[in-house]
Amino acid sequence: MSRSRSQVAENGGSTSASSSASSPERAVYDDTDFFTAQRNDSQSSIGIDTLKDMTMSPAPVQQHVSSPISRLPPELLIYIFSKITSSADLRSCVLVSKTWSSNSVDLLWHRPLCNTWKNLLNVVSSVGSQDCYFPYNDLVKRLNLSTLSEQISDGTVQPFDHCGRIERLTLTGCVKLTDSGVISLIDGSRGLLALDITGLDSVTDYSLLAVADNCPRLQGLNITDCSKVTDESLVAVAEACRYLKRLKLNNCSLITDKSILAVAYHCPSMLEIDLHNCRHITNESITALISRGRQLRELRVGQCNLITDNAFLEIPTHLTFESLRILDLTACAQLRDEAVEKIIETSPRLRNLVLAKCKEITDRSVLAITKLGKNLHYIHLGHCAQITDAAVVQLVKMCNRIRYIDLACCHRLTDLSVKQLATLPKLRRIGLVKCNSITDKSILALAKANVEPRAKSQGVQAFFLREDLITFCREAPPEFTEHQRNVFCVFSGEGVNRLRHYLNEDPTATYDPEGTMYDDRDGEDGETDQTVEMAGMMHATGLGADDEDMEDDVDGADGSQYGAELDP
């Protein structure tokens, strides 16, 4: 009997074991099981053998150490980590696990922070280390040393010689660098996309020849103020770097048409080119750049005084350049109305047009510009002294999306122009430096229209020096002389808002809400105290085109001018 009981017991045990073995195994990715496993363990009524089976099974062990986020694909983890903006937080992610580390270390190191000397030393130490978990020298994609520009030398950049995967290299203002240091960084950088060596006046053709030899994928090159660079190296770059899209050659005084023609013929993807103050550039280069650059969006040729009307008149008549958005012709003094008309005809979607100091243009050019309509946002006509109120009024009617307009030194303009400009719904900045016929009626029109200019005024007379207005003025800098303090008049920050509010609430001002007409009786009542002529106000210095006319006026050194500035 006992034997039969024993056999029954054995049979029961085997049945239980068989039942356990034949039951389906728990799924590794069963989220409900993962979150309830420990509660079931602590309150389980399952037999002891089954509990052993469960705890000894490898699948539940993996289940306990694996979190849901660890199951995400690498591309999702990288996307999540890319939203982290703090370097400290990214460093913390690197320390969590191998999975997190491998998917976040690239984001942490693709642009190492070199804003202090201490940080730079840490980066150099890691990049040069041979015994490290990750190949940090291959992770660096963007290197910007411009913050420490005065301390960077050829020896400083030597440890980065082995960073062969750099895509963007910024060395702006690192004046101690020579060809040796620049070439060491460029050598072997086959993936370099953008190079900025602005202000490196020691750099010569050798550096750019190295670019031509090593950087076939280059898309952006900025060599502003590299005065020793010549056509020899630029032609080589144009022929070797056919994907070039952005080129800045400001103040490269040795550059001639030979370089620019090479760029026009070999770089069909060019989007932006800046030739400011390249004084040897002639019509041939401009015609070629525009005619062949069907994707060209921005062309700046300020101070290129050899450019004439033919640069644009020789463009084939059947071509239209829908992509061109920004055209800067500052101080191209030989341009006339015929050129402006051709520009508008071939570039109907221009957004920013700068004709400052093109002194030969007249109302005829402005009437042509009106054809741009709602596309025009920014227009600079400073020193175009032949422009009159009639042209400005028509411009306002046709181009109602203007945000910035500069009419400095257009001395034929009167309050009529400013009152019309004040009706523009999107106007934010206006420049009227030395527009001698402008009075305080224009100021009131702008105040009523709630225009918020960032502006400077030169030669402002008694209007801004009225006792009731100077209370909103900022304190003069302590280093100013007594005379400079007496003529100092700067409105900025909250002072501008308070001044605007005061002018809007001024009970002595007679103003028509339409912003275009004034009551003629104002003059009959002898309102000479309130209507004071101004030499100008609110000059926005976005391009600094008028600096040479203003640099001596700000401090009122000669006692004949007042300097005033308005900032929002």
XYZ file of C-alpha atoms in Angstrom:
568
model
C 0.000 0.000 0.000
C 2.739 2.312 0.946
C 4.526 1.327 -2.207
C 1.495 2.233 -4.257
C 1.287 5.544 -2.454
C 4.914 6.161 -3.223
C 4.335 5.343 -6.844
C 1.331 7.659 -6.916
C 3.432 10.387 -5.419
C 6.162 9.815 -7.986
C 3.608 9.761 -10.760
C 2.124 12.999 -9.456
C 5.551 14.595 -9.370
C 6.320 13.538 -12.893
C 2.946 14.782 -14.035
C 3.667 18.169 -12.519
C 7.086 18.290 -14.082
C 5.686 17.246 -17.420
C 3.001 19.868 -17.182
C 5.566 22.516 -16.386
C 7.836 21.468 -19.205
C 5.039 21.365 -21.736
C 3.601 24.794 -20.785
C 4.461 27.640 -23.171
C 7.592 29.627 -22.294
C 7.091 33.257 -21.295
C 7.735 35.684 -24.106
C 10.802 37.854 -23.657
C 9.002 40.915 -25.066
C 5.772 40.422 -23.091
C 5.447 43.866 -21.445
C 2.678 42.757 -19.062
C 4.765 39.859 -17.827
C 7.784 42.126 -17.370
C 5.988 44.616 -15.181
C 4.123 41.931 -13.123
C 6.877 39.316 -12.758
C 8.086 40.389 -9.323
C 4.582 40.715 -7.888
C 3.745 37.181 -9.040
C 7.001 35.859 -7.546
C 6.290 37.268 -4.091
C 2.650 36.115 -4.024
C 2.985 32.938 -6.070
C 1.097 29.735 -5.128
C 3.000 27.694 -7.728
C 4.865 24.619 -6.548
C 8.456 24.861 -5.473
C 9.765 22.991 -8.509
C 8.043 25.372 -10.895
C 9.508 28.378 -9.076
C 12.960 26.877 -9.464
C 12.361 26.321 -13.136
C 11.266 29.919 -13.553
C 14.196 31.465 -11.689
C 16.774 29.245 -13.398
C 15.429 29.915 -16.885
C 17.683 32.356 -18.802
C 14.782 34.194 -20.439
C 13.337 35.689 -17.190
C 16.858 36.723 -16.111
C 17.225 38.723 -19.329
C 13.755 40.029 -18.710
C 14.750 41.594 -15.374
C 17.860 43.387 -16.684
C 16.357 44.657 -19.942
C 14.355 47.908 -19.869
C 11.835 48.900 -22.550
C 13.985 51.808 -23.789
C 16.886 49.425 -24.338
C 14.794 47.607 -26.908
C 14.454 50.709 -29.105
C 16.252 50.604 -32.449
C 19.502 52.601 -32.572
C 18.031 55.179 -34.972
C 15.309 56.043 -32.452
C 17.797 56.330 -29.610
C 19.989 58.628 -31.689
C 16.976 60.777 -32.572
C 16.031 61.083 -28.902
C 19.592 61.940 -27.877
C 19.800 64.551 -30.645
C 17.123 66.566 -28.841
C 19.395 66.979 -25.819
C 21.070 70.389 -25.981
C 23.199 70.168 -22.849
C 26.683 68.675 -23.173
C 26.551 67.669 -19.507
C 23.365 65.681 -20.106
C 24.905 63.961 -23.119
C 27.916 62.994 -21.006
C 25.536 61.434 -18.508
C 23.900 59.444 -21.282
C 27.270 58.099 -22.367
C 27.789 56.652 -18.866
C 24.452 54.791 -18.641
C 25.218 51.674 -20.665
C 27.137 50.416 -23.657
C 24.055 50.785 -25.838
C 23.476 54.364 -24.781
C 27.152 55.159 -24.990
C 27.561 53.879 -28.555
C 24.513 55.836 -29.702
C 25.231 59.144 -27.950
C 29.009 59.535 -28.098
C 28.865 60.714 -31.734
C 26.514 63.534 -30.778
C 28.766 64.570 -27.917
C 31.928 64.614 -29.971
C 30.844 65.696 -33.438
C 31.305 69.327 -32.347
C 33.616 69.460 -29.300
C 33.343 72.587 -27.183
C 36.540 74.647 -27.455
C 35.364 77.936 -25.979
C 37.945 78.040 -23.177
C 41.574 77.082 -22.992
C 40.787 74.401 -20.405
C 38.163 72.806 -22.645
C 40.550 72.895 -25.581
C 43.227 71.089 -23.557
C 40.723 68.399 -22.560
C 39.692 67.892 -26.173
C 43.317 67.741 -27.327
C 44.113 65.199 -24.615
C 41.273 62.902 -25.671
C 41.909 63.251 -29.394
C 45.583 62.417 -28.994
C 45.081 59.483 -26.625
C 45.855 56.021 -28.017
C 44.285 54.077 -25.139
C 40.615 55.069 -25.159
C 37.283 53.305 -25.577
C 36.234 55.308 -28.650
C 38.310 56.697 -31.566
C 37.632 60.311 -30.652
C 39.761 61.697 -33.474
C 37.356 60.134 -35.993
C 34.264 61.427 -34.186
C 35.104 65.122 -34.580
C 33.056 66.516 -37.493
C 32.970 70.237 -36.663
C 35.907 72.159 -35.230
C 35.496 75.822 -34.278
C 38.488 77.586 -32.715
C 37.365 81.170 -33.357
C 36.507 81.840 -29.694
C 40.187 81.436 -28.778
C 41.404 83.136 -31.944
C 44.129 85.204 -30.266
C 45.678 82.114 -28.630
C 45.533 79.696 -31.543
C 48.826 79.058 -33.341
C 50.312 76.380 -35.581
C 51.391 74.393 -32.507
C 47.897 74.542 -31.000
C 46.261 72.831 -33.966
C 48.913 70.151 -34.388
C 47.072 67.541 -32.224
C 44.112 67.756 -34.623
C 46.223 66.471 -37.511
C 44.717 62.998 -37.086
C 41.102 64.226 -37.198
C 40.575 63.179 -40.782
C 36.779 63.311 -40.799
C 36.261 67.020 -40.098
C 33.419 68.448 -42.202
C 33.321 72.060 -40.986
C 36.454 73.933 -39.983
C 36.166 77.467 -38.554
C 39.368 79.403 -37.862
C 37.957 82.939 -38.011
C 40.375 85.527 -36.677
C 43.145 83.067 -35.742
C 45.738 85.553 -36.966
C 48.718 83.598 -35.592
C 48.032 80.695 -37.917
C 50.165 80.370 -41.027
C 50.030 78.140 -44.074
C 51.745 75.386 -42.060
C 48.954 75.145 -39.476
C 46.104 75.420 -41.973
C 47.588 72.825 -44.316
C 48.104 70.372 -41.442
C 44.375 70.514 -40.703
C 43.312 70.259 -44.328
C 45.662 67.475 -45.373
C 43.672 64.242 -45.678
C 40.298 65.868 -44.932
C 38.513 64.425 -47.935
C 35.123 65.047 -46.358
C 35.604 68.767 -45.618
C 32.455 70.678 -46.591
C 33.058 74.178 -45.211
C 36.203 76.182 -44.461
C 36.280 79.643 -42.846
C 39.684 81.318 -42.528
C 38.445 84.908 -42.306
C 41.119 87.372 -41.264
C 44.123 85.058 -41.668
C 46.258 87.586 -43.508
C 49.309 85.283 -43.327
C 47.626 82.636 -45.440
C 48.778 82.448 -49.057
C 48.031 80.388 -52.147
C 49.694 77.345 -50.575
C 46.738 76.801 -48.242
C 44.150 77.037 -51.001
C 46.161 74.752 -53.248
C 46.030 72.224 -50.396
C 42.245 72.693 -50.331
C 42.092 71.961 -54.055
C 44.163 68.787 -53.589
C 42.336 67.410 -50.542
C 38.737 68.673 -50.437
C 36.764 67.637 -53.541
C 33.450 67.861 -51.648
C 33.945 71.442 -50.449
C 30.719 73.483 -50.519
C 31.566 76.639 -48.571
C 34.730 78.773 -48.545
C 35.231 82.049 -46.688
C 38.590 83.770 -47.195
C 37.535 87.295 -46.261
C 40.531 89.581 -45.660
C 43.020 86.982 -46.899
C 44.786 89.662 -48.876
C 47.653 87.466 -50.143
C 45.485 84.992 -52.026
C 45.719 85.293 -55.820
C 44.012 83.930 -58.921
C 46.372 80.953 -59.106
C 44.931 79.143 -56.105
C 41.313 80.223 -56.595
C 41.259 78.878 -60.133
C 42.594 75.553 -58.799
C 39.864 75.478 -56.134
C 37.151 76.243 -58.692
C 38.340 73.438 -60.975
C 38.731 70.855 -58.189
C 35.762 71.728 -55.937
C 32.852 71.610 -58.351
C 30.243 71.325 -55.581
C 31.089 74.797 -54.272
C 27.932 76.665 -53.246
C 29.041 79.565 -51.035
C 32.078 81.755 -51.638
C 33.120 84.880 -49.735
C 36.071 86.855 -51.107
C 35.600 90.180 -49.305
C 38.628 92.452 -49.503
C 40.713 89.960 -51.475
C 42.358 92.764 -53.389
C 44.438 90.565 -55.734
C 41.470 88.696 -57.193
C 40.619 89.438 -60.833
C 38.129 88.277 -63.448
C 40.222 85.157 -64.055
C 39.159 83.650 -60.704
C 35.514 84.630 -60.950
C 35.142 83.314 -64.491
C 36.600 79.991 -63.338
C 34.000 79.869 -60.568
C 31.201 80.742 -62.989
C 32.181 77.996 -65.454
C 33.189 75.200 -63.069
C 30.787 75.622 -60.098
C 27.231 75.360 -61.463
C 25.693 74.895 -57.997
C 26.770 78.306 -56.695
C 24.170 79.824 -54.347
C 25.948 82.758 -52.701
C 29.000 84.771 -53.691
C 30.353 87.883 -51.987
C 32.893 90.018 -53.876
C 32.735 93.111 -51.690
C 35.660 95.435 -52.363
C 37.233 93.200 -54.999
C 38.074 96.245 -57.038
C 39.563 94.447 -60.061
C 36.287 92.711 -60.915
C 34.697 93.958 -64.147
C 31.462 93.520 -66.095
C 32.540 90.219 -67.637
C 32.582 88.435 -64.269
C 29.164 89.714 -63.176
C 27.525 88.812 -66.480
C 28.997 85.294 -66.345
C 28.002 84.699 -62.716
C 24.390 85.703 -63.291
C 23.991 84.096 -66.729
C 25.453 80.739 -65.709
C 24.364 80.689 -62.062
C 20.788 79.595 -62.508
C 20.591 78.666 -58.814
C 22.278 81.848 -57.575
C 20.374 83.314 -54.620
C 22.733 86.007 -53.312
C 25.208 88.250 -55.123
C 27.159 90.991 -53.338
C 29.490 93.207 -55.358
C 29.651 96.326 -53.193
C 32.537 98.733 -53.840
C 33.334 97.078 -57.180
C 33.502 100.423 -58.912
C 34.484 99.079 -62.347
C 31.002 97.634 -62.836
C 28.837 99.525 -65.330
C 25.401 99.095 -66.890
C 26.800 96.588 -69.396
C 27.282 94.010 -66.647
C 23.489 93.583 -66.669
C 22.513 94.794 -70.135
C 24.583 92.004 -71.722
C 22.614 89.274 -69.933
C 20.683 87.302 -72.589
C 17.158 88.640 -72.891
C 15.466 85.228 -72.781
C 16.848 84.369 -69.310
C 14.970 84.875 -66.053
C 16.535 84.238 -62.668
C 13.778 83.216 -60.295
C 16.209 82.137 -57.565
C 17.990 85.481 -57.087
C 16.837 86.983 -53.782
C 19.616 89.320 -52.607
C 21.576 91.776 -54.754
C 24.015 94.247 -53.206
C 25.424 96.912 -55.528
C 26.681 99.349 -52.908
C 28.824 102.134 -54.380
C 28.706 100.811 -57.936
C 28.602 104.453 -58.881
C 28.481 103.956 -62.658
C 25.132 102.157 -62.611
C 22.197 104.025 -64.144
C 18.480 103.526 -64.560
C 18.871 101.211 -67.555
C 20.771 98.669 -65.455
C 18.189 98.731 -62.656
C 15.374 98.157 -65.142
C 17.222 95.159 -66.596
C 17.837 93.757 -63.113
C 14.145 93.920 -62.223
C 13.175 92.421 -65.574
C 15.448 89.384 -65.192
C 15.076 88.929 -61.396
C 11.380 89.410 -60.599
C 11.575 87.793 -57.166
C 14.262 89.954 -55.611
C 13.700 90.375 -51.878
C 16.683 92.514 -50.818
C 18.049 95.205 -53.130
C 20.895 97.507 -52.124
C 21.652 100.492 -54.357
C 23.302 102.678 -51.723
C 25.617 105.321 -53.226
C 24.512 104.570 -56.782
C 24.179 108.295 -57.250
C 23.162 108.244 -60.912
C 19.813 106.507 -60.436
C 16.600 108.522 -60.431
C 12.870 108.081 -59.908
C 12.868 105.948 -63.036
C 14.760 103.217 -61.158
C 12.383 103.377 -58.190
C 9.384 103.026 -60.501
C 11.019 99.921 -61.992
C 11.590 98.526 -58.502
C 7.861 98.846 -57.767
C 7.319 95.908 -60.154
C 8.746 93.630 -57.461
C 5.523 94.165 -55.532
C 5.065 92.014 -52.439
C 8.420 90.266 -52.979
C 10.402 93.327 -51.863
C 11.268 93.341 -48.143
C 14.496 95.330 -47.935
C 15.502 98.340 -50.033
C 18.536 100.580 -49.521
C 18.632 103.798 -51.557
C 20.989 105.825 -49.375
C 22.768 108.688 -51.181
C 20.517 108.366 -54.229
C 19.933 112.086 -54.024
C 17.852 112.398 -57.206
C 14.917 110.455 -55.765
C 11.790 112.484 -54.993
C 8.570 112.085 -53.031
C 6.638 110.952 -56.115
C 8.751 107.817 -56.497
C 8.584 106.936 -52.789
C 4.799 107.318 -52.730
C 4.495 104.952 -55.676
C 6.886 102.492 -54.024
C 4.699 102.392 -50.916
C 1.573 101.739 -52.975
C 3.070 98.841 -54.927
C 5.404 97.213 -52.364
C 3.401 96.985 -49.162
C 5.575 94.327 -47.508
C 8.674 96.463 -47.082
C 10.260 95.886 -43.667
C 13.366 98.015 -44.042
C 14.036 101.081 -46.161
C 16.998 103.434 -46.071
C 16.778 106.824 -47.780
C 19.759 108.487 -46.124
C 20.955 111.714 -47.763
C 17.994 111.794 -50.157
C 17.627 115.496 -49.474
C 14.708 116.004 -51.877
C 12.382 113.941 -49.710
C 9.904 115.657 -47.406
C 7.417 114.678 -44.726
C 5.092 113.392 -47.451
C 7.377 110.414 -48.097
C 7.752 109.531 -44.422
C 4.018 109.786 -43.749
C 3.365 107.413 -46.621
C 6.071 105.028 -45.410
C 4.486 105.051 -41.958
C 1.405 103.388 -43.445
C 3.355 100.269 -44.418
C 1.975 97.485 -42.195
C 5.265 95.568 -41.844
C 7.732 98.466 -41.637
C 10.250 97.968 -38.818
C 13.279 100.074 -39.735
C 13.688 103.295 -41.632
C 16.772 105.381 -42.357
C 16.518 109.114 -42.978
C 19.984 110.381 -42.142
C 20.589 113.933 -43.399
C 17.197 114.246 -45.047
C 17.146 117.944 -44.244
C 13.514 118.553 -45.165
C 12.144 116.067 -42.643
C 10.437 117.576 -39.588
C 8.948 116.284 -36.384
C 5.679 115.614 -38.225
C 7.441 112.593 -39.693
C 8.473 111.448 -36.231
C 4.898 111.691 -35.010
C 3.660 109.775 -38.052
C 6.055 106.931 -37.300
C 5.134 106.981 -33.612
C 1.431 106.777 -34.383
C 2.090 103.896 -36.769
C 3.969 102.099 -33.974
C 7.051 101.586 -36.112
C 9.774 99.947 -34.025
C 13.028 100.950 -35.662
C 16.527 100.183 -34.581
C 17.899 103.462 -35.715
C 20.556 106.101 -35.511
C 20.192 109.817 -36.155
C 22.817 112.285 -37.161
C 22.456 116.044 -37.088
C 19.189 115.957 -35.145
C 18.435 119.488 -34.017
C 16.236 120.882 -31.271
C 13.561 118.177 -31.523
C 15.506 115.594 -29.561
C 17.074 118.175 -27.279
C 13.762 119.496 -25.977
C 13.714 119.404 -22.215
C 10.639 117.189 -22.141
C 12.309 114.586 -24.367
C 15.832 114.358 -22.991
C 14.404 112.853 -19.807
C 14.096 109.599 -21.799
C 17.718 109.792 -22.920
C 20.420 107.426 -21.726
C 23.339 108.648 -19.612
C 26.464 109.625 -21.527
C 29.479 107.300 -21.195
C 31.860 108.401 -18.422
C 34.813 108.733 -20.807
C 33.070 111.466 -22.842
C 34.269 115.067 -22.638
C 32.018 117.822 -21.312
C 31.190 118.980 -24.817
C 30.348 115.439 -25.908
C 28.100 115.030 -22.878
C 26.233 118.197 -23.762
C 25.351 116.958 -27.238
C 24.950 113.269 -26.387
C 21.424 112.032 -27.089
C 20.813 108.270 -27.174
C 17.469 106.559 -26.686
C 17.649 102.814 -26.131
C 15.848 99.952 -24.454
C 12.957 101.064 -22.294
C 13.729 104.685 -23.121
C 12.504 104.141 -26.689
C 9.215 102.690 -25.470
C 8.701 105.553 -23.053
C 9.550 108.115 -25.741
C 7.105 106.503 -28.160
C 4.367 106.483 -25.545
C 5.027 110.120 -24.718
C 4.870 111.163 -28.376
C 1.670 109.206 -28.896
C 0.064 110.913 -25.900
C 1.473 114.402 -26.600
C -1.573 116.701 -26.502
C 0.266 119.443 -28.418
C 0.678 117.333 -31.554
C -1.936 117.667 -34.280
C -2.091 114.450 -36.253
C -4.375 112.910 -38.838
C -5.099 109.243 -38.018
C -4.788 108.270 -41.679
C -1.066 108.966 -41.506
C -0.946 110.723 -44.885
C -2.323 114.246 -44.401
C -1.873 117.091 -41.934
C -4.155 119.971 -41.193
C -2.809 122.981 -43.102
C -3.902 125.199 -40.242
C -0.980 123.969 -38.193
C 1.288 126.309 -40.067
C -1.180 129.173 -39.899
C -1.208 129.050 -36.122
C 2.486 129.781 -36.026
C 3.441 126.393 -34.681
C 7.115 127.046 -35.135
C 7.979 125.635 -31.731
C 6.547 122.217 -32.531
C 7.525 121.939 -36.209
C 11.305 121.768 -36.173
C 13.280 120.639 -39.181
C 15.589 117.684 -38.655
C 18.683 116.700 -40.538
C 17.640 113.047 -40.215
C 16.528 110.307 -37.914
C 16.395 106.572 -37.509
C 19.220 105.394 -39.747
C 19.469 101.605 -39.685
C 23.058 100.552 -40.161
C 22.532 97.010 -41.355
C 25.231 97.254 -44.012
C 27.226 100.122 -42.610
C 27.064 101.839 -45.961
C 26.922 105.295 -44.452
C 29.595 104.923 -41.825
C 31.987 107.212 -43.618
C 29.419 109.991 -43.483
C 28.626 109.505 -39.831
C 31.790 108.530 -38.049
C 32.696 112.108 -37.180
C 29.190 113.189 -36.256
C 28.281 110.878 -33.390
C 30.244 112.665 -30.740
C 29.432 116.125 -32.071
C 33.112 116.942 -32.093
C 32.763 120.026 -34.225
C 29.840 121.426 -32.269
C 27.623 121.664 -35.339
C 25.933 118.271 -35.227
C 24.103 116.214 -32.661
C 24.288 112.448 -32.410
C 21.252 110.452 -31.421
C 20.427 106.782 -31.490
C 17.180 104.910 -31.075
C 17.105 101.231 -30.167
C 14.026 99.126 -29.480
